[in-house]
XYZ file of C-alpha atoms in Angstrom:
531
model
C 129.807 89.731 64.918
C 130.366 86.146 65.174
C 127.873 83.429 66.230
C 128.986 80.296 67.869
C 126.098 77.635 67.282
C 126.208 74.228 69.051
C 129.716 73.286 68.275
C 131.659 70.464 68.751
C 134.924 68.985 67.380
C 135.941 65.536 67.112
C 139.582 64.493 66.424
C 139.721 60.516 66.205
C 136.660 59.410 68.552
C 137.792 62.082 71.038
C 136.244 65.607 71.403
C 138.420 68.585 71.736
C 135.339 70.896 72.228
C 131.386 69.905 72.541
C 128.264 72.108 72.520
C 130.345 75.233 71.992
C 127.464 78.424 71.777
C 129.156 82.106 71.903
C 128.508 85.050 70.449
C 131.499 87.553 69.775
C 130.460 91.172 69.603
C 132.296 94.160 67.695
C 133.590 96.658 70.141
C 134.682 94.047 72.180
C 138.159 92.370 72.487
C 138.042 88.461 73.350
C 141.321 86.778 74.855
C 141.333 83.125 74.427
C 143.185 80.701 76.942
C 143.807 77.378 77.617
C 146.365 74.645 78.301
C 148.999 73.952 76.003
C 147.140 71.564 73.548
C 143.407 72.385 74.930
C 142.929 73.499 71.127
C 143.017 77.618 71.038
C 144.686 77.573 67.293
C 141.747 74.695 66.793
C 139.685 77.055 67.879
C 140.766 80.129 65.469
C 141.006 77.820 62.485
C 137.139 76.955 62.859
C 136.034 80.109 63.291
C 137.861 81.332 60.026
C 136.723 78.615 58.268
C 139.787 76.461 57.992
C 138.446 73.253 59.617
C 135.208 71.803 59.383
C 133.176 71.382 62.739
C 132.249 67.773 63.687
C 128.450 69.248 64.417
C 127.044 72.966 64.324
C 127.925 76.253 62.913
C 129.914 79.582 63.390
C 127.584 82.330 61.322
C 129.230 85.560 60.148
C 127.476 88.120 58.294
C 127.897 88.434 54.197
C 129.301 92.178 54.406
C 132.096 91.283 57.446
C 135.489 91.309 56.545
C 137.589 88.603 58.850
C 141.369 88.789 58.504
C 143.512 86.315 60.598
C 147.424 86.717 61.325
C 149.014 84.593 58.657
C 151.672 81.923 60.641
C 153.993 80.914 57.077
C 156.625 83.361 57.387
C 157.744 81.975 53.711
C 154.381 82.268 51.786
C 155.122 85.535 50.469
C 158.872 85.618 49.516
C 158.356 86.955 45.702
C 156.121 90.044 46.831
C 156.855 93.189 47.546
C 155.867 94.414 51.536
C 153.385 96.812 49.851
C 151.790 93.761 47.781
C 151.636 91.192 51.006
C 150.196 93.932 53.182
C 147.442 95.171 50.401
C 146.809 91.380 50.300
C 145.511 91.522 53.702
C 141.941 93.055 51.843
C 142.187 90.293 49.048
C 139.087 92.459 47.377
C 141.212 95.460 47.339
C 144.151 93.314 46.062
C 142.519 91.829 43.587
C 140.984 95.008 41.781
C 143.990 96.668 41.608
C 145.883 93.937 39.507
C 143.064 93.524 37.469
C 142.895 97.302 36.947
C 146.973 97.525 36.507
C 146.430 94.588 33.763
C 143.748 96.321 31.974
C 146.111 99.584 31.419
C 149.041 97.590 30.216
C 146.984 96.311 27.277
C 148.642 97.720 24.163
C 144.765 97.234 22.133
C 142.548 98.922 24.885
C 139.322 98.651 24.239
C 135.478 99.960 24.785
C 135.070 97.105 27.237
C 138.359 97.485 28.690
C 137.429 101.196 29.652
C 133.913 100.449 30.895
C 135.511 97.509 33.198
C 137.984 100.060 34.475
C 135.728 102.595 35.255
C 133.582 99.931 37.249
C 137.029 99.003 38.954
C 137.818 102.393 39.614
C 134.746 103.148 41.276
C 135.283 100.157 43.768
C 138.606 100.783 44.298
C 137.605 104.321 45.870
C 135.121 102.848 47.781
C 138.066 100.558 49.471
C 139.668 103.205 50.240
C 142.313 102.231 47.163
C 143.727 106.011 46.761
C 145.334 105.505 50.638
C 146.686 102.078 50.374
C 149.912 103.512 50.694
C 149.888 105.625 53.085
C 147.967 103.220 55.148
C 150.597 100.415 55.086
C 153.435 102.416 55.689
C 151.291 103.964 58.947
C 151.523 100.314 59.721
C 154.901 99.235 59.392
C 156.232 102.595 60.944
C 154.076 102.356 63.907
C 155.719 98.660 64.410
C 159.124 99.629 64.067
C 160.674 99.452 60.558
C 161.346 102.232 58.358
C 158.922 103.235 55.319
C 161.589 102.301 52.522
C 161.246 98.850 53.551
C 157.870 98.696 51.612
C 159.585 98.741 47.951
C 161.746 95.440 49.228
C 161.325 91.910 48.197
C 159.914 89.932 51.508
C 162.788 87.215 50.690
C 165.060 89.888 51.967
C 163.583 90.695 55.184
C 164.799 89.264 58.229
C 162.371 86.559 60.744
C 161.451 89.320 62.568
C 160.818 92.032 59.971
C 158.260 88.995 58.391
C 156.793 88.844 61.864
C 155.778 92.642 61.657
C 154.591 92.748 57.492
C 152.177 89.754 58.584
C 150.920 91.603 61.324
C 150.405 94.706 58.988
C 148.919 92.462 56.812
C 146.422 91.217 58.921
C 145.263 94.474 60.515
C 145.242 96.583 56.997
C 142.002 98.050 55.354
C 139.930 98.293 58.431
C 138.384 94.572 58.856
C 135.462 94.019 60.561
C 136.669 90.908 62.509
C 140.181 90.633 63.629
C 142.047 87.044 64.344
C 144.870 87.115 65.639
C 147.138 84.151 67.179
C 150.218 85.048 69.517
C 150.657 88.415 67.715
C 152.922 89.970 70.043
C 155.302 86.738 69.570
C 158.905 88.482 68.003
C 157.495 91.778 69.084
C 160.097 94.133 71.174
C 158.192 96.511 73.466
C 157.839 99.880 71.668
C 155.745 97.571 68.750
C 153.592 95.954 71.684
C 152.290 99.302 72.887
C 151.830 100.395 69.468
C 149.683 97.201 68.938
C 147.617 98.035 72.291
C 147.193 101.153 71.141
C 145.612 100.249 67.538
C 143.615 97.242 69.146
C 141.804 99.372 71.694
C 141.119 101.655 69.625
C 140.078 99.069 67.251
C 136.290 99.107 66.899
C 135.457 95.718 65.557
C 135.847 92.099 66.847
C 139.268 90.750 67.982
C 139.600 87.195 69.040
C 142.875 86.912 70.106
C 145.401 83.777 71.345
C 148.318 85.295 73.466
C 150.746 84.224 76.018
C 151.163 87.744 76.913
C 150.085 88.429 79.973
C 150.203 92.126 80.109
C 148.819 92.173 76.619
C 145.863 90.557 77.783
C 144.935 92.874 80.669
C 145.509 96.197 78.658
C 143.231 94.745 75.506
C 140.953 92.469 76.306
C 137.158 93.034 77.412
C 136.326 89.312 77.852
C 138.376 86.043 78.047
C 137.162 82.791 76.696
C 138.595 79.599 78.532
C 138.928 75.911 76.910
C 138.517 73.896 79.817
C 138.194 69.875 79.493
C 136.357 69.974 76.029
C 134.259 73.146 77.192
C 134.655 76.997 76.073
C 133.071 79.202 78.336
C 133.077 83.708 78.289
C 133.706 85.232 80.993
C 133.696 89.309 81.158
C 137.012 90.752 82.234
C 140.441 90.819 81.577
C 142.713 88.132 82.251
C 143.637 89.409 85.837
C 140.297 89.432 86.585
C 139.550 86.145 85.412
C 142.772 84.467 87.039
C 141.906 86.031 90.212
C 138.400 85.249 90.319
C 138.224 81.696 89.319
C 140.943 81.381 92.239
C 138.536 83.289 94.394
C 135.691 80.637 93.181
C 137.866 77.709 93.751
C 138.264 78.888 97.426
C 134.793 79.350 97.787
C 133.331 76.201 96.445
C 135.957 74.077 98.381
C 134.094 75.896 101.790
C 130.653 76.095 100.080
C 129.348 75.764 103.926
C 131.758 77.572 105.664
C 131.107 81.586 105.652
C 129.618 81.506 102.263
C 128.131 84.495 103.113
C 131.142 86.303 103.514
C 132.634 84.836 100.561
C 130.244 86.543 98.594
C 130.953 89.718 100.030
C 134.317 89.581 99.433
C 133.784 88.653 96.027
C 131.291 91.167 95.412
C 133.774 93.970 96.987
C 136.461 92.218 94.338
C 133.928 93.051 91.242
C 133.902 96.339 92.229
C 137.386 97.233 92.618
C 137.928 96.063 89.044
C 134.737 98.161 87.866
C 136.162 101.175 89.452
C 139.716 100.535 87.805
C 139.894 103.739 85.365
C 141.303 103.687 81.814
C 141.428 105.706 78.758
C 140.109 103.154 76.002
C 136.404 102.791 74.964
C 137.134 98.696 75.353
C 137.540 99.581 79.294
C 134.698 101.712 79.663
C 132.377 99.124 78.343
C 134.221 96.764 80.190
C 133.323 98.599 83.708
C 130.004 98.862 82.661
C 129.524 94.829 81.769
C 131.392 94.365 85.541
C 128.803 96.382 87.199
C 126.077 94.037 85.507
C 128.128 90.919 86.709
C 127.054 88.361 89.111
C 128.469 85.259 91.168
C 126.763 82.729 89.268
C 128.512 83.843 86.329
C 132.208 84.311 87.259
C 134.546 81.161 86.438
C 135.540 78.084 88.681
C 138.483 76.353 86.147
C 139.684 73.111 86.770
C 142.680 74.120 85.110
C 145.661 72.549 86.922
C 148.794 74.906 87.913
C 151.917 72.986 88.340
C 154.488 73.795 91.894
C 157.462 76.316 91.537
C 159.523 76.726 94.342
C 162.601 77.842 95.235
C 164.454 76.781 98.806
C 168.347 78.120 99.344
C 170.663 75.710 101.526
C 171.972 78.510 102.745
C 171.883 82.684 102.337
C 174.519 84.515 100.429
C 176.915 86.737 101.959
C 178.055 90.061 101.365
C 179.800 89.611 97.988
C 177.499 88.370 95.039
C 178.611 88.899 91.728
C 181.618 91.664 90.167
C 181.461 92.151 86.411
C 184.777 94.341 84.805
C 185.028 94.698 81.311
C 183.448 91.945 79.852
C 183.930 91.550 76.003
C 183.019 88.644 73.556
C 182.942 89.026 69.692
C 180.928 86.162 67.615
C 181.049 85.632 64.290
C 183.012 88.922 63.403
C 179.897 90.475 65.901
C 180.544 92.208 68.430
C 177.971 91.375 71.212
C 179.669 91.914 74.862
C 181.539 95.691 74.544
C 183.417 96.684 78.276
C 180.401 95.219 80.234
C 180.244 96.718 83.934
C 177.980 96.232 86.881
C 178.032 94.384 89.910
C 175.151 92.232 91.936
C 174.284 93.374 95.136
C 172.216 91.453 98.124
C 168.626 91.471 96.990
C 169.171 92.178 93.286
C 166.723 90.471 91.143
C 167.959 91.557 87.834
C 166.201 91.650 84.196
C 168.623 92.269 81.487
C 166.700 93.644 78.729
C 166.984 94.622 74.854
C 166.859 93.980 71.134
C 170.180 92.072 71.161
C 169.039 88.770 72.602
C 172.455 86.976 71.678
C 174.471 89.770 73.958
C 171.793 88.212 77.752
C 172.396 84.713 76.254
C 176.280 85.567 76.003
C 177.219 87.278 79.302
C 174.734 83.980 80.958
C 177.101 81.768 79.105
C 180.340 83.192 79.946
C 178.957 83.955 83.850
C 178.037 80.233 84.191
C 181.867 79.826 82.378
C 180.143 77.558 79.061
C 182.386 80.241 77.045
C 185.508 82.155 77.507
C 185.463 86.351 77.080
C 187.597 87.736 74.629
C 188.555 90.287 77.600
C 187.345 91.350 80.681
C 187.222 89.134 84.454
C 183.994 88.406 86.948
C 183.812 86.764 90.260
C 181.427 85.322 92.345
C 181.274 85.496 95.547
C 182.602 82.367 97.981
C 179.276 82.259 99.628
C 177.315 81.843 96.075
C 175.817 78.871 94.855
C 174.367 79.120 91.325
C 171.017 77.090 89.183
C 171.070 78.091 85.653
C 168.320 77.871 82.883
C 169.850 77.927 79.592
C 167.710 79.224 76.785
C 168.866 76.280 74.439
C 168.153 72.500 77.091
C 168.739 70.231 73.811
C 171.878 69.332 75.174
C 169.944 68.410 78.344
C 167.571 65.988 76.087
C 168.876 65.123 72.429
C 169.962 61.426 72.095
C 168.964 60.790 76.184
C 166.662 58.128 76.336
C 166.153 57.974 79.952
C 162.478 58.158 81.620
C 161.254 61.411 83.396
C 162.173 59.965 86.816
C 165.738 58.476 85.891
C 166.416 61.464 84.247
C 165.117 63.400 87.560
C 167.165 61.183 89.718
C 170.310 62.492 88.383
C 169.959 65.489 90.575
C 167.962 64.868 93.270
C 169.546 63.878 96.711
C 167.037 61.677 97.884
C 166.934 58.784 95.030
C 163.687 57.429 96.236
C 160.982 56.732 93.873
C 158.439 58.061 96.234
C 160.256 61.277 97.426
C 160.381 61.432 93.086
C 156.900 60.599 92.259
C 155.675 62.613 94.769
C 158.245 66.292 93.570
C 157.073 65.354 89.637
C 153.500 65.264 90.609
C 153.362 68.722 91.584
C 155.506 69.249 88.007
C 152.221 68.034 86.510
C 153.859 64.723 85.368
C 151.898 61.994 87.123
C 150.797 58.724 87.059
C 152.795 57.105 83.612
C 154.153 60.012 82.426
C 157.340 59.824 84.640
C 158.050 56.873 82.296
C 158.282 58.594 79.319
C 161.856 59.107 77.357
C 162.538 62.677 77.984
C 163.897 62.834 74.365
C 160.207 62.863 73.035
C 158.844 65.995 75.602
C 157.232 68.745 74.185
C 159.015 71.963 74.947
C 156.520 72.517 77.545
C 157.423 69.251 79.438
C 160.762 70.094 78.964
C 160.982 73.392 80.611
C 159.251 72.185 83.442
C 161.841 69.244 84.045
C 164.754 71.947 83.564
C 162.908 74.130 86.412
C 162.561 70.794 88.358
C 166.200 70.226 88.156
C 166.587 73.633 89.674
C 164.623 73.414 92.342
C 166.107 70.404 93.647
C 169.969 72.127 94.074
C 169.142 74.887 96.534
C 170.981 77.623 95.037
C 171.058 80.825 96.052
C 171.293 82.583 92.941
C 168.716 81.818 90.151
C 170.438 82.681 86.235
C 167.079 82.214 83.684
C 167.207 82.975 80.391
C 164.135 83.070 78.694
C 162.109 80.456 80.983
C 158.893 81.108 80.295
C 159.253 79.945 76.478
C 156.665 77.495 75.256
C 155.172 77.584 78.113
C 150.883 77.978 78.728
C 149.836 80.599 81.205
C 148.964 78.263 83.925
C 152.701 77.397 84.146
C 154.273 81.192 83.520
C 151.662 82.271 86.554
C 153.626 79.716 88.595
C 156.786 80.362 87.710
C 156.307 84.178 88.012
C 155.073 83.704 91.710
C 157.974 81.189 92.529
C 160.513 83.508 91.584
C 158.623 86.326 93.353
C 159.336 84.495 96.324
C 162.355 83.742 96.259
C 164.333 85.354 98.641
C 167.792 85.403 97.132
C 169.469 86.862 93.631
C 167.845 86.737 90.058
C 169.807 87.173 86.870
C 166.607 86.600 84.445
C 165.585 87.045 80.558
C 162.221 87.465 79.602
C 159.749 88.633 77.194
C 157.168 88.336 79.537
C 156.122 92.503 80.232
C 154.065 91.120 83.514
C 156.666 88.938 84.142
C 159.826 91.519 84.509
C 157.282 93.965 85.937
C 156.646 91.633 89.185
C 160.502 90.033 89.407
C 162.620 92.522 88.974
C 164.335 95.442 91.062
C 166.401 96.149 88.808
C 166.657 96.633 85.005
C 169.993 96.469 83.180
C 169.950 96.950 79.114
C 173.031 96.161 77.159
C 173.998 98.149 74.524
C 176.585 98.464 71.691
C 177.542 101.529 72.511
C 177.250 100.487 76.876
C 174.628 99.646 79.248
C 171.632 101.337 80.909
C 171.259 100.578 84.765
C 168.549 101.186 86.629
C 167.300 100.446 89.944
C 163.258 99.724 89.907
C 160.443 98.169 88.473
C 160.333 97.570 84.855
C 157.094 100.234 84.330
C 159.877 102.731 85.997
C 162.389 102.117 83.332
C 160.366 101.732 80.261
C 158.971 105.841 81.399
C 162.799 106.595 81.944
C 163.300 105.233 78.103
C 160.150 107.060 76.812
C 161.756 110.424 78.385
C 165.150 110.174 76.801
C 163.683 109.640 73.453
């Protein structure tokens, strides 16, 4: 358990947070959200202890055990993966190098045996004698092969790091669980693995995620940072989005039909109390739902920029033909006698481990790179908007403002027809005047989506665009493209987000591609059956 006590957090004569007073319960999973820069990692490194509060306390008990997902993939390079995941109970850790030092004395003594015995004792208690075992149930139930626990971490890849840390962090049974963007690197099979563990999990996770998906499977309450406030709300993320969207409806028309606005809302709280669900987390989750009231579901003021996608004109018949497309980088071979072609309709999620083989066939489709064999035509009706997964080329060494950089692609050059499309973009008042070279790679996905939306295409090409991104702007770009009533060609590693786009699923392979027409949930039970 975790008490929040009167809170508050001052950076510079401005607060990030202010009377902050929670209480995080074990059993309980809490999601915490927030704006791109509201202060969620703040928010993590206080309640570990990492940063001093400006006024009041967080109070954990003596006996509880926090561990928090380490972020320096580099801090462990001389180790061994055993060594940095056993690190993850520093007690545990600890006693066994002491006790491995003791027996490599060459003039044991009297003391030396008594001080083993006493370390021998409380390594059993910590469950010492499993180590092991435990760590390699761990790495093998994230993906990577038991062997791998004898290596050096210097010779693991980015992504191998990724999974040790997040061993690391949930080895030796902790009583308190911290965990920020741990599904970040994280293909799907490891994902479900780490729903699995976390609701079965029965201490405290706080945890930051991006994750949509993630969120709504694990989490029995979300906590929002709001303009300096951080307020609990019971629920999963769905319900939270929808309900504060529900609340914002309702206070705009306080006096119109309030009465039926409650109804509906109380009809809403039920239908999510009545969802059913294997884990213990959603169990207690129902049960907290059935106890809720109006008065204490959320109202954010959380702002959620425009995405919207308008076609000059519809495609016809003839979208996209694909024959033999094959590209070899580096010595790599990453395109191998690709296949397919787009029909009317087709919103398409190409899928995978091999990120660089989407990226590639985008590239060559939108002709920034020449196949080593293979042809693919579009068809004469098709008029194409593409989202690169690398924009520095958009904004290194480009020192123009927001709005002259926006006026390079609109057709109306008017500064009010301008301000007016950037405002709903979220970039108001003197923020079109800033340099787009200094954006944060928030800003600067929304200006690439902005540039987008302004050519009328008819076929959308995305890769990766909810990247660095907050949740307020992935909702909107998930519902824009929803919308849209043309063809997608889209990368994500958003699970909600390819579950609500796409149609269609197409994984490349080395060894070929897997096509399938339906939703994503339909192909990742088609992949679970051929295993």
């Amino acid at each position: 358990m975790i008490i929040v006590s009167n809170v508050s957090l001052n950076f510079n004569g401005t607060n990030l947070f202010s009377d902050v007073n929670l209480k995080f319960i074990s059993g309980n999973c809490y999601g915490v959200i927030g704006a791109n820069g509201a202060g969620k990692s703040t928010f993590l490194k206080i309640l570990c202890g990492e940063l001093e509060t400006s006024t009041g306390e967080v109070i954990i008990p003596d006996d509880e055990r926090m561990s928090v997902l380490k972020q320096d993939h580099y801090a462990y390079e001389e180790y061994t993966v055993l060594d940095t995941i056993i690190m993850g109970n520093k007690k545990l850790y600890d006693i066994m190098k002491e006790k491995d030092a003791i027996y490599e004395k060459p003039d044991f003594s009297d003391e030396d045996g008594l001080r083993v015995a006493e370390l021998e004792g409380e390594f059993a208690e910590l469950d010492g004698w499993e180590a092991e075992s435990n760590a390699s149930r761990l790495i093998q139930g994230l993906g990577l092969p038991e062997s791998l626990l004898y290596e050096k971490m210097s010779s693991l890849t980015g992504k191998e790091k990724v999974k040790i840390l997040l061993a690391q962090a949930l080895f030796g049974n902790p009583e308190i669980l911290l965990l920020d963007e741990p599904t970040n690197h994280l293909d799907i099979a490891s994902i479900n693995w780490l729903e699995d563990f976390l609701l079965d999990y029965e201490g405290t996770v706080i945890v930051v995620s991006h994750d949509r998906h993630f969120l709504n499977t694990v989490c029995t309450h979300i906590v929002d940072i709001d303009y300096t406030k951080i307020k609990m709300y019971v629920g999963n993320y769905e319900f939270w989005y929808e309900s504060s969207q529900m609340m914002q409806a309702m206070l705009k028309q306080q006096n119109k039909k309030a009465e039926e606005r409650a109804k509906e809302l109380q009809t809403f709280i039920a239908r999510f109390s009545a969802n059913k669900s294997k884990s213990k987390q959603a169990t207690s989750r129902r049960k907290l739902l059935d106890k809720l009231t109006i008065e204490e579901m959320p109202a954010s003021s959380r702002r959620y920029p425009f995405v919207g996608f308008q076609m000059d004109r519809e495609v016809g018949k003839d979208i996209l033909t694909v024959e033999g497309l094959t590209k070899t980088i580096d010595g790599v071979k990453v395109l191998d006698n690709v296949s397919f072609t787009v029909n009317r309709g087709d919103k398409i999620a190409f899928v995978g481990e091999n990120e660089i083989a989407n990226t590639t066939l985008f590239k060559i489709l939108m002709e920034e790179m020449e196949p080593d064999a293979g042809t693919f035509k579009w068809g004469v009706s098709t008029s194409r908007s593409y989202f690169p997964n690398d924009n520095s080329a958009y904004f290194d060494g480009c020192d123009l403002t927001i709005l002259d950089w926006m006026r390079q692609y609109s057709k109306d050059q008017t500064e009010t027809y301008l301000r007016g499309f950037m405002g709903r973009m979220l970039f108001s008042g003197e923020d079109i005047f800033k340099p787009v070279n200094v954006l944060s790679g928030g800003e600067k996905v929304r200006c690439m989506l902005s540039r987008m939306m302004m050519f009328g295409s008819n076929v959308l090409i995305l890769d990766q665009p909810t990247n660095h991104l907050d949740l307020e702007s992935i909702t909107a770009v998930n519902k824009g493209l929803m919308e849209f009533k043309s063809n997608i060609l889209f990368t994500s590693h958003d699970h909600e987000f390819i579950e609500t786009v796409a149609n269609r699923i197409i994984e490349l392979n080395p060894d070929g591609i897997i096509d399938r027409i339906g939703t994503y949930e339909e192909y990742l039970e088609f992949k679970a059956n051929q295993a």
